[in-house]
């Protein structure tokens, strides 16, 4: 099928992506069974051409902070804790998402990019919501990690993170999350 003809089948993409995200997170849990995963995000880029998983653990955060000078640790901690680009498991099992990313790049309905981005963000929220609802995270040491959707290279990332965190987490977790950069 020619690039111009390939309209996105969002329902099929969501089903496929849910399976891939589930597998990626199962692999992470199996490969790092002793880590305490406190946050999990699905993310894309500002052009909505990619989709990937990012996860971080208490242990990975502590390890990252240990690499910093003592004076900088307190200042850097919120950023390292919540910026998915700083997480140890950012882009985890990215190879699983190769075909999803190809579909996103080649979809003909990209011409209305704002609508396309909204649909992708909704799809990612639906996936994380489905995992939460199905009790997927109960096998993790931290059974209710903070979930959100983000964009790697966009000035509006924090707004999207806050909006999606409100949809995906308990009010207690959400209130903690929205104050993540307060000092």
PDB file of N, CA and C in Angstrom, residues 63-158:
ATOM      1  N   UNK A  63      21.038   5.413  41.938  1.00  0.00           N
ATOM      2  CA  UNK A  63      22.299   5.205  41.217  1.00  0.00           C
ATOM      3  C   UNK A  63      22.665   6.445  40.393  1.00  0.00           C
ATOM      4  N   UNK A  64      21.694   7.021  39.722  1.00  0.00           N
ATOM      5  CA  UNK A  64      21.934   8.216  38.899  1.00  0.00           C
ATOM      6  C   UNK A  64      22.352   9.388  39.780  1.00  0.00           C
ATOM      7  N   UNK A  65      21.677   9.564  40.899  1.00  0.00           N
ATOM      8  CA  UNK A  65      21.999  10.669  41.799  1.00  0.00           C
ATOM      9  C   UNK A  65      23.374  10.501  42.441  1.00  0.00           C
ATOM     10  N   UNK A  66      23.783   9.258  42.683  1.00  0.00           N
ATOM     11  CA  UNK A  66      25.109   9.013  43.256  1.00  0.00           C
ATOM     12  C   UNK A  66      26.220   9.506  42.339  1.00  0.00           C
ATOM     13  N   UNK A  67      25.936   9.581  41.045  1.00  0.00           N
ATOM     14  CA  UNK A  67      26.924  10.066  40.085  1.00  0.00           C
ATOM     15  C   UNK A  67      27.085  11.575  40.093  1.00  0.00           C
ATOM     16  N   UNK A  68      26.284  12.259  40.874  1.00  0.00           N
ATOM     17  CA  UNK A  68      26.330  13.724  40.949  1.00  0.00           C
ATOM     18  C   UNK A  68      26.999  14.160  42.242  1.00  0.00           C
ATOM     19  N   UNK A  69      27.509  15.376  42.235  1.00  0.00           N
ATOM     20  CA  UNK A  69      28.084  15.942  43.452  1.00  0.00           C
ATOM     21  C   UNK A  69      27.007  16.121  44.498  1.00  0.00           C
ATOM     22  N   UNK A  70      27.409  16.072  45.754  1.00  0.00           N
ATOM     23  CA  UNK A  70      26.444  16.137  46.848  1.00  0.00           C
ATOM     24  C   UNK A  70      25.567  17.385  46.787  1.00  0.00           C
ATOM     25  N   UNK A  71      26.161  18.532  46.418  1.00  0.00           N
ATOM     26  CA  UNK A  71      25.407  19.788  46.360  1.00  0.00           C
ATOM     27  C   UNK A  71      24.346  19.766  45.259  1.00  0.00           C
ATOM     28  N   UNK A  72      24.643  19.099  44.159  1.00  0.00           N
ATOM     29  CA  UNK A  72      23.725  19.088  43.020  1.00  0.00           C
ATOM     30  C   UNK A  72      22.576  18.100  43.181  1.00  0.00           C
ATOM     31  N   UNK A  73      22.750  17.097  44.021  1.00  0.00           N
ATOM     32  CA  UNK A  73      21.751  16.026  44.117  1.00  0.00           C
ATOM     33  C   UNK A  73      20.345  16.526  44.412  1.00  0.00           C
ATOM     34  N   UNK A  74      20.237  17.385  45.417  1.00  0.00           N
ATOM     35  CA  UNK A  74      18.904  17.861  45.805  1.00  0.00           C
ATOM     36  C   UNK A  74      18.256  18.653  44.671  1.00  0.00           C
ATOM     37  N   UNK A  75      19.057  19.474  44.000  1.00  0.00           N
ATOM     38  CA  UNK A  75      18.538  20.282  42.898  1.00  0.00           C
ATOM     39  C   UNK A  75      18.140  19.417  41.702  1.00  0.00           C
ATOM     40  N   UNK A  76      18.926  18.388  41.407  1.00  0.00           N
ATOM     41  CA  UNK A  76      18.681  17.542  40.238  1.00  0.00           C
ATOM     42  C   UNK A  76      17.641  16.449  40.478  1.00  0.00           C
ATOM     43  N   UNK A  77      17.399  16.116  41.731  1.00  0.00           N
ATOM     44  CA  UNK A  77      16.531  14.986  42.056  1.00  0.00           C
ATOM     45  C   UNK A  77      15.161  15.039  41.379  1.00  0.00           C
ATOM     46  N   UNK A  78      14.405  16.158  41.452  1.00  0.00           N
ATOM     47  CA  UNK A  78      13.082  16.146  40.795  1.00  0.00           C
ATOM     48  C   UNK A  78      13.182  15.916  39.289  1.00  0.00           C
ATOM     49  N   UNK A  79      14.177  16.519  38.674  1.00  0.00           N
ATOM     50  CA  UNK A  79      14.352  16.351  37.229  1.00  0.00           C
ATOM     51  C   UNK A  79      14.678  14.900  36.900  1.00  0.00           C
ATOM     52  N   UNK A  80      15.655  14.328  37.573  1.00  0.00           N
ATOM     53  CA  UNK A  80      16.029  12.935  37.312  1.00  0.00           C
ATOM     54  C   UNK A  80      14.883  11.978  37.637  1.00  0.00           C
ATOM     55  N   UNK A  81      14.104  12.329  38.651  1.00  0.00           N
ATOM     56  CA  UNK A  81      13.014  11.451  39.064  1.00  0.00           C
ATOM     57  C   UNK A  81      11.869  11.452  38.054  1.00  0.00           C
ATOM     58  N   UNK A  82      11.581  12.605  37.432  1.00  0.00           N
ATOM     59  CA  UNK A  82      10.375  12.717  36.620  1.00  0.00           C
ATOM     60  C   UNK A  82      10.589  12.960  35.135  1.00  0.00           C
ATOM     61  N   UNK A  83      11.782  13.296  34.699  1.00  0.00           N
ATOM     62  CA  UNK A  83      12.036  13.478  33.258  1.00  0.00           C
ATOM     63  C   UNK A  83      12.327  12.109  32.656  1.00  0.00           C
ATOM     64  N   UNK A  84      11.386  11.592  31.902  1.00  0.00           N
ATOM     65  CA  UNK A  84      11.528  10.222  31.385  1.00  0.00           C
ATOM     66  C   UNK A  84      12.781  10.047  30.528  1.00  0.00           C
ATOM     67  N   UNK A  85      13.277  11.125  29.945  1.00  0.00           N
ATOM     68  CA  UNK A  85      14.503  11.031  29.140  1.00  0.00           C
ATOM     69  C   UNK A  85      15.729  10.731  30.002  1.00  0.00           C
ATOM     70  N   UNK A  86      15.614  10.900  31.303  1.00  0.00           N
ATOM     71  CA  UNK A  86      16.712  10.611  32.235  1.00  0.00           C
ATOM     72  C   UNK A  86      16.591   9.229  32.877  1.00  0.00           C
ATOM     73  N   UNK A  87      15.533   8.510  32.564  1.00  0.00           N
ATOM     74  CA  UNK A  87      15.286   7.235  33.218  1.00  0.00           C
ATOM     75  C   UNK A  87      16.147   6.122  32.644  1.00  0.00           C
ATOM     76  N   UNK A  88      16.508   5.214  33.510  1.00  0.00           N
ATOM     77  CA  UNK A  88      17.350   4.081  33.108  1.00  0.00           C
ATOM     78  C   UNK A  88      16.671   3.230  32.040  1.00  0.00           C
ATOM     79  N   UNK A  89      15.381   3.054  32.142  1.00  0.00           N
ATOM     80  CA  UNK A  89      14.673   2.174  31.202  1.00  0.00           C
ATOM     81  C   UNK A  89      13.836   2.985  30.206  1.00  0.00           C
ATOM     82  N   UNK A  90      14.389   4.087  29.749  1.00  0.00           N
ATOM     83  CA  UNK A  90      13.749   4.919  28.725  1.00  0.00           C
ATOM     84  C   UNK A  90      13.979   4.243  27.378  1.00  0.00           C
ATOM     85  N   UNK A  91      12.907   4.078  26.617  1.00  0.00           N
ATOM     86  CA  UNK A  91      13.029   3.384  25.332  1.00  0.00           C
ATOM     87  C   UNK A  91      13.175   1.880  25.496  1.00  0.00           C
ATOM     88  N   UNK A  92      12.711   1.368  26.631  1.00  0.00           N
ATOM     89  CA  UNK A  92      12.847  -0.052  26.957  1.00  0.00           C
ATOM     90  C   UNK A  92      12.222  -0.918  25.864  1.00  0.00           C
ATOM     91  N   UNK A  93      13.006  -1.870  25.383  1.00  0.00           N
ATOM     92  CA  UNK A  93      12.580  -2.813  24.337  1.00  0.00           C
ATOM     93  C   UNK A  93      12.038  -2.067  23.111  1.00  0.00           C
ATOM     94  N   UNK A  94      12.710  -1.000  22.757  1.00  0.00           N
ATOM     95  CA  UNK A  94      12.300  -0.170  21.629  1.00  0.00           C
ATOM     96  C   UNK A  94      12.110  -0.940  20.337  1.00  0.00           C
ATOM     97  N   UNK A  95      12.863  -2.018  20.188  1.00  0.00           N
ATOM     98  CA  UNK A  95      12.738  -2.823  18.961  1.00  0.00           C
ATOM     99  C   UNK A  95      11.340  -3.419  18.816  1.00  0.00           C
ATOM    100  N   UNK A  96      10.638  -3.621  19.918  1.00  0.00           N
ATOM    101  CA  UNK A  96       9.281  -4.163  19.848  1.00  0.00           C
ATOM    102  C   UNK A  96       8.342  -3.222  19.087  1.00  0.00           C
ATOM    103  N   UNK A  97       8.649  -1.932  19.127  1.00  0.00           N
ATOM    104  CA  UNK A  97       7.740  -0.914  18.609  1.00  0.00           C
ATOM    105  C   UNK A  97       8.095  -0.431  17.204  1.00  0.00           C
ATOM    106  N   UNK A  98       9.015  -1.123  16.562  1.00  0.00           N
ATOM    107  CA  UNK A  98       9.476  -0.720  15.230  1.00  0.00           C
ATOM    108  C   UNK A  98       8.311  -0.595  14.244  1.00  0.00           C
ATOM    109  N   UNK A  99       7.442  -1.594  14.194  1.00  0.00           N
ATOM    110  CA  UNK A  99       6.323  -1.567  13.244  1.00  0.00           C
ATOM    111  C   UNK A  99       5.271  -0.522  13.624  1.00  0.00           C
ATOM    112  N   UNK A 100       5.052  -0.339  14.914  1.00  0.00           N
ATOM    113  CA  UNK A 100       4.115   0.695  15.372  1.00  0.00           C
ATOM    114  C   UNK A 100       4.621   2.064  14.917  1.00  0.00           C
ATOM    115  N   UNK A 101       5.909   2.306  15.107  1.00  0.00           N
ATOM    116  CA  UNK A 101       6.494   3.591  14.699  1.00  0.00           C
ATOM    117  C   UNK A 101       6.410   3.776  13.186  1.00  0.00           C
ATOM    118  N   UNK A 102       6.621   2.704  12.458  1.00  0.00           N
ATOM    119  CA  UNK A 102       6.515   2.774  10.990  1.00  0.00           C
ATOM    120  C   UNK A 102       5.086   3.153  10.597  1.00  0.00           C
ATOM    121  N   UNK A 103       4.102   2.516  11.227  1.00  0.00           N
ATOM    122  CA  UNK A 103       2.699   2.841  10.945  1.00  0.00           C
ATOM    123  C   UNK A 103       2.396   4.309  11.261  1.00  0.00           C
ATOM    124  N   UNK A 104       2.918   4.798  12.376  1.00  0.00           N
ATOM    125  CA  UNK A 104       2.690   6.197  12.746  1.00  0.00           C
ATOM    126  C   UNK A 104       3.306   7.146  11.717  1.00  0.00           C
ATOM    127  N   UNK A 105       4.517   6.851  11.306  1.00  0.00           N
ATOM    128  CA  UNK A 105       5.208   7.709  10.325  1.00  0.00           C
ATOM    129  C   UNK A 105       4.508   7.737   8.975  1.00  0.00           C
ATOM    130  N   UNK A 106       3.954   6.594   8.563  1.00  0.00           N
ATOM    131  CA  UNK A 106       3.431   6.455   7.207  1.00  0.00           C
ATOM    132  C   UNK A 106       1.928   6.697   7.075  1.00  0.00           C
ATOM    133  N   UNK A 107       1.252   6.961   8.163  1.00  0.00           N
ATOM    134  CA  UNK A 107      -0.206   7.144   8.112  1.00  0.00           C
ATOM    135  C   UNK A 107      -0.587   8.379   7.301  1.00  0.00           C
ATOM    136  N   UNK A 108      -1.544   8.208   6.432  1.00  0.00           N
ATOM    137  CA  UNK A 108      -1.973   9.326   5.582  1.00  0.00           C
ATOM    138  C   UNK A 108      -2.744  10.391   6.361  1.00  0.00           C
ATOM    139  N   UNK A 109      -3.359  10.017   7.475  1.00  0.00           N
ATOM    140  CA  UNK A 109      -4.137  11.000   8.229  1.00  0.00           C
ATOM    141  C   UNK A 109      -3.264  11.916   9.091  1.00  0.00           C
ATOM    142  N   UNK A 110      -1.963  11.912   8.840  1.00  0.00           N
ATOM    143  CA  UNK A 110      -1.049  12.834   9.514  1.00  0.00           C
ATOM    144  C   UNK A 110      -1.259  14.273   9.037  1.00  0.00           C
ATOM    145  N   UNK A 111      -1.998  14.463   7.942  1.00  0.00           N
ATOM    146  CA  UNK A 111      -2.190  15.814   7.396  1.00  0.00           C
ATOM    147  C   UNK A 111      -2.876  16.738   8.412  1.00  0.00           C
ATOM    148  N   UNK A 112      -3.757  16.181   9.247  1.00  0.00           N
ATOM    149  CA  UNK A 112      -4.335  16.945  10.357  1.00  0.00           C
ATOM    150  C   UNK A 112      -3.536  16.545  11.597  1.00  0.00           C
ATOM    151  N   UNK A 113      -2.340  17.116  11.714  1.00  0.00           N
ATOM    152  CA  UNK A 113      -1.382  16.665  12.733  1.00  0.00           C
ATOM    153  C   UNK A 113      -1.899  16.869  14.158  1.00  0.00           C
ATOM    154  N   UNK A 114      -2.643  17.927  14.401  1.00  0.00           N
ATOM    155  CA  UNK A 114      -3.183  18.143  15.753  1.00  0.00           C
ATOM    156  C   UNK A 114      -4.122  17.009  16.146  1.00  0.00           C
ATOM    157  N   UNK A 115      -5.006  16.653  15.250  1.00  0.00           N
ATOM    158  CA  UNK A 115      -5.947  15.557  15.509  1.00  0.00           C
ATOM    159  C   UNK A 115      -5.198  14.236  15.648  1.00  0.00           C
ATOM    160  N   UNK A 116      -4.201  14.036  14.799  1.00  0.00           N
ATOM    161  CA  UNK A 116      -3.398  12.819  14.828  1.00  0.00           C
ATOM    162  C   UNK A 116      -2.708  12.674  16.193  1.00  0.00           C
ATOM    163  N   UNK A 117      -2.107  13.758  16.679  1.00  0.00           N
ATOM    164  CA  UNK A 117      -1.444  13.732  17.992  1.00  0.00           C
ATOM    165  C   UNK A 117      -2.444  13.423  19.102  1.00  0.00           C
ATOM    166  N   UNK A 118      -3.615  14.057  19.044  1.00  0.00           N
ATOM    167  CA  UNK A 118      -4.650  13.797  20.056  1.00  0.00           C
ATOM    168  C   UNK A 118      -5.025  12.319  20.085  1.00  0.00           C
ATOM    169  N   UNK A 119      -5.185  11.741  18.910  1.00  0.00           N
ATOM    170  CA  UNK A 119      -5.546  10.320  18.834  1.00  0.00           C
ATOM    171  C   UNK A 119      -4.436   9.446  19.411  1.00  0.00           C
ATOM    172  N   UNK A 120      -3.189   9.776  19.105  1.00  0.00           N
ATOM    173  CA  UNK A 120      -2.075   8.993  19.639  1.00  0.00           C
ATOM    174  C   UNK A 120      -1.992   9.134  21.153  1.00  0.00           C
ATOM    175  N   UNK A 121      -2.127  10.343  21.670  1.00  0.00           N
ATOM    176  CA  UNK A 121      -2.084  10.547  23.120  1.00  0.00           C
ATOM    177  C   UNK A 121      -3.216   9.772  23.799  1.00  0.00           C
ATOM    178  N   UNK A 122      -4.405   9.802  23.207  1.00  0.00           N
ATOM    179  CA  UNK A 122      -5.546   9.048  23.758  1.00  0.00           C
ATOM    180  C   UNK A 122      -5.280   7.551  23.736  1.00  0.00           C
ATOM    181  N   UNK A 123      -4.706   7.078  22.657  1.00  0.00           N
ATOM    182  CA  UNK A 123      -4.368   5.659  22.536  1.00  0.00           C
ATOM    183  C   UNK A 123      -3.405   5.249  23.659  1.00  0.00           C
ATOM    184  N   UNK A 124      -2.396   6.073  23.921  1.00  0.00           N
ATOM    185  CA  UNK A 124      -1.424   5.746  24.966  1.00  0.00           C
ATOM    186  C   UNK A 124      -2.068   5.780  26.346  1.00  0.00           C
ATOM    187  N   UNK A 125      -2.960   6.725  26.584  1.00  0.00           N
ATOM    188  CA  UNK A 125      -3.707   6.761  27.846  1.00  0.00           C
ATOM    189  C   UNK A 125      -4.545   5.493  27.978  1.00  0.00           C
ATOM    190  N   UNK A 126      -5.219   5.104  26.910  1.00  0.00           N
ATOM    191  CA  UNK A 126      -6.056   3.897  26.941  1.00  0.00           C
ATOM    192  C   UNK A 126      -5.239   2.662  27.297  1.00  0.00           C
ATOM    193  N   UNK A 127      -4.037   2.567  26.766  1.00  0.00           N
ATOM    194  CA  UNK A 127      -3.179   1.413  27.047  1.00  0.00           C
ATOM    195  C   UNK A 127      -2.809   1.372  28.525  1.00  0.00           C
ATOM    196  N   UNK A 128      -2.332   2.490  29.059  1.00  0.00           N
ATOM    197  CA  UNK A 128      -1.942   2.516  30.472  1.00  0.00           C
ATOM    198  C   UNK A 128      -3.155   2.305  31.375  1.00  0.00           C
ATOM    199  N   UNK A 129      -4.281   2.874  31.004  1.00  0.00           N
ATOM    200  CA  UNK A 129      -5.510   2.700  31.776  1.00  0.00           C
ATOM    201  C   UNK A 129      -5.934   1.234  31.790  1.00  0.00           C
ATOM    202  N   UNK A 130      -5.834   0.598  30.658  1.00  0.00           N
ATOM    203  CA  UNK A 130      -6.187  -0.816  30.545  1.00  0.00           C
ATOM    204  C   UNK A 130      -5.284  -1.673  31.431  1.00  0.00           C
ATOM    205  N   UNK A 131      -3.996  -1.392  31.414  1.00  0.00           N
ATOM    206  CA  UNK A 131      -3.060  -2.153  32.255  1.00  0.00           C
ATOM    207  C   UNK A 131      -3.385  -1.953  33.734  1.00  0.00           C
ATOM    208  N   UNK A 132      -3.672  -0.722  34.123  1.00  0.00           N
ATOM    209  CA  UNK A 132      -4.018  -0.431  35.520  1.00  0.00           C
ATOM    210  C   UNK A 132      -5.302  -1.176  35.896  1.00  0.00           C
ATOM    211  N   UNK A 133      -6.312  -1.066  35.051  1.00  0.00           N
ATOM    212  CA  UNK A 133      -7.617  -1.687  35.311  1.00  0.00           C
ATOM    213  C   UNK A 133      -7.507  -3.206  35.429  1.00  0.00           C
ATOM    214  N   UNK A 134      -6.669  -3.806  34.596  1.00  0.00           N
ATOM    215  CA  UNK A 134      -6.505  -5.260  34.605  1.00  0.00           C
ATOM    216  C   UNK A 134      -5.612  -5.752  35.744  1.00  0.00           C
ATOM    217  N   UNK A 135      -5.090  -4.840  36.558  1.00  0.00           N
ATOM    218  CA  UNK A 135      -4.249  -5.233  37.681  1.00  0.00           C
ATOM    219  C   UNK A 135      -2.837  -5.629  37.288  1.00  0.00           C
ATOM    220  N   UNK A 136      -2.406  -5.201  36.124  1.00  0.00           N
ATOM    221  CA  UNK A 136      -1.085  -5.585  35.629  1.00  0.00           C
ATOM    222  C   UNK A 136       0.026  -5.240  36.619  1.00  0.00           C
ATOM    223  N   UNK A 137      -0.047  -4.085  37.248  1.00  0.00           N
ATOM    224  CA  UNK A 137       1.052  -3.613  38.092  1.00  0.00           C
ATOM    225  C   UNK A 137       1.065  -4.237  39.480  1.00  0.00           C
ATOM    226  N   UNK A 138       0.074  -5.064  39.816  1.00  0.00           N
ATOM    227  CA  UNK A 138       0.046  -5.667  41.153  1.00  0.00           C
ATOM    228  C   UNK A 138       1.201  -6.632  41.378  1.00  0.00           C
ATOM    229  N   UNK A 139       1.835  -7.082  40.303  1.00  0.00           N
ATOM    230  CA  UNK A 139       2.992  -7.971  40.469  1.00  0.00           C
ATOM    231  C   UNK A 139       4.282  -7.181  40.709  1.00  0.00           C
ATOM    232  N   UNK A 140       4.233  -5.869  40.569  1.00  0.00           N
ATOM    233  CA  UNK A 140       5.411  -5.029  40.800  1.00  0.00           C
ATOM    234  C   UNK A 140       5.580  -4.801  42.299  1.00  0.00           C
ATOM    235  N   UNK A 141       6.808  -4.530  42.725  1.00  0.00           N
ATOM    236  CA  UNK A 141       7.053  -4.245  44.139  1.00  0.00           C
ATOM    237  C   UNK A 141       6.275  -3.009  44.588  1.00  0.00           C
ATOM    238  N   UNK A 142       6.259  -1.966  43.757  1.00  0.00           N
ATOM    239  CA  UNK A 142       5.393  -0.810  43.995  1.00  0.00           C
ATOM    240  C   UNK A 142       4.177  -1.054  43.112  1.00  0.00           C
ATOM    241  N   UNK A 143       3.070  -1.430  43.758  1.00  0.00           N
ATOM    242  CA  UNK A 143       1.918  -1.931  43.003  1.00  0.00           C
ATOM    243  C   UNK A 143       1.101  -0.850  42.315  1.00  0.00           C
ATOM    244  N   UNK A 144       1.372   0.394  42.647  1.00  0.00           N
ATOM    245  CA  UNK A 144       0.642   1.485  41.998  1.00  0.00           C
ATOM    246  C   UNK A 144       1.633   2.553  41.528  1.00  0.00           C
ATOM    247  N   UNK A 145       2.461   2.218  40.528  1.00  0.00           N
ATOM    248  CA  UNK A 145       3.396   3.234  40.034  1.00  0.00           C
ATOM    249  C   UNK A 145       2.620   4.392  39.410  1.00  0.00           C
ATOM    250  N   UNK A 146       3.228   5.551  39.392  1.00  0.00           N
ATOM    251  CA  UNK A 146       2.600   6.699  38.743  1.00  0.00           C
ATOM    252  C   UNK A 146       2.699   6.510  37.236  1.00  0.00           C
ATOM    253  N   UNK A 147       1.573   6.665  36.565  1.00  0.00           N
ATOM    254  CA  UNK A 147       1.489   6.482  35.117  1.00  0.00           C
ATOM    255  C   UNK A 147       1.196   7.822  34.454  1.00  0.00           C
ATOM    256  N   UNK A 148       1.811   8.044  33.296  1.00  0.00           N
ATOM    257  CA  UNK A 148       1.508   9.238  32.511  1.00  0.00           C
ATOM    258  C   UNK A 148       1.991   9.069  31.084  1.00  0.00           C
ATOM    259  N   UNK A 149       1.572   9.994  30.237  1.00  0.00           N
ATOM    260  CA  UNK A 149       1.977  10.047  28.835  1.00  0.00           C
ATOM    261  C   UNK A 149       2.769  11.332  28.655  1.00  0.00           C
ATOM    262  N   UNK A 150       3.826  11.277  27.844  1.00  0.00           N
ATOM    263  CA  UNK A 150       4.638  12.472  27.626  1.00  0.00           C
ATOM    264  C   UNK A 150       5.122  12.564  26.182  1.00  0.00           C
ATOM    265  N   UNK A 151       5.709  13.703  25.887  1.00  0.00           N
ATOM    266  CA  UNK A 151       6.295  13.984  24.578  1.00  0.00           C
ATOM    267  C   UNK A 151       7.733  14.397  24.842  1.00  0.00           C
ATOM    268  N   UNK A 152       8.666  13.793  24.129  1.00  0.00           N
ATOM    269  CA  UNK A 152      10.081  14.001  24.443  1.00  0.00           C
ATOM    270  C   UNK A 152      10.617  15.379  24.120  1.00  0.00           C
ATOM    271  N   UNK A 153      10.141  16.013  23.096  1.00  0.00           N
ATOM    272  CA  UNK A 153      10.774  17.249  22.631  1.00  0.00           C
ATOM    273  C   UNK A 153       9.749  18.347  22.389  1.00  0.00           C
ATOM    274  N   UNK A 154       8.951  18.614  23.416  1.00  0.00           N
ATOM    275  CA  UNK A 154       7.841  19.534  23.228  1.00  0.00           C
ATOM    276  C   UNK A 154       7.676  20.408  24.469  1.00  0.00           C
ATOM    277  N   UNK A 155       7.481  21.695  24.254  1.00  0.00           N
ATOM    278  CA  UNK A 155       7.305  22.625  25.373  1.00  0.00           C
ATOM    279  C   UNK A 155       6.029  22.364  26.169  1.00  0.00           C
ATOM    280  N   UNK A 156       5.080  21.653  25.571  1.00  0.00           N
ATOM    281  CA  UNK A 156       3.820  21.364  26.249  1.00  0.00           C
ATOM    282  C   UNK A 156       3.816  20.000  26.941  1.00  0.00           C
ATOM    283  N   UNK A 157       4.982  19.396  27.076  1.00  0.00           N
ATOM    284  CA  UNK A 157       5.059  18.057  27.671  1.00  0.00           C
ATOM    285  C   UNK A 157       4.496  18.030  29.089  1.00  0.00           C
ATOM    286  N   UNK A 158       4.850  19.010  29.903  1.00  0.00           N
ATOM    287  CA  UNK A 158       4.398  19.002  31.293  1.00  0.00           C
ATOM    288  C   UNK A 158       2.873  19.084  31.384  1.00  0.00           C
TER     289      UNK A 158
END
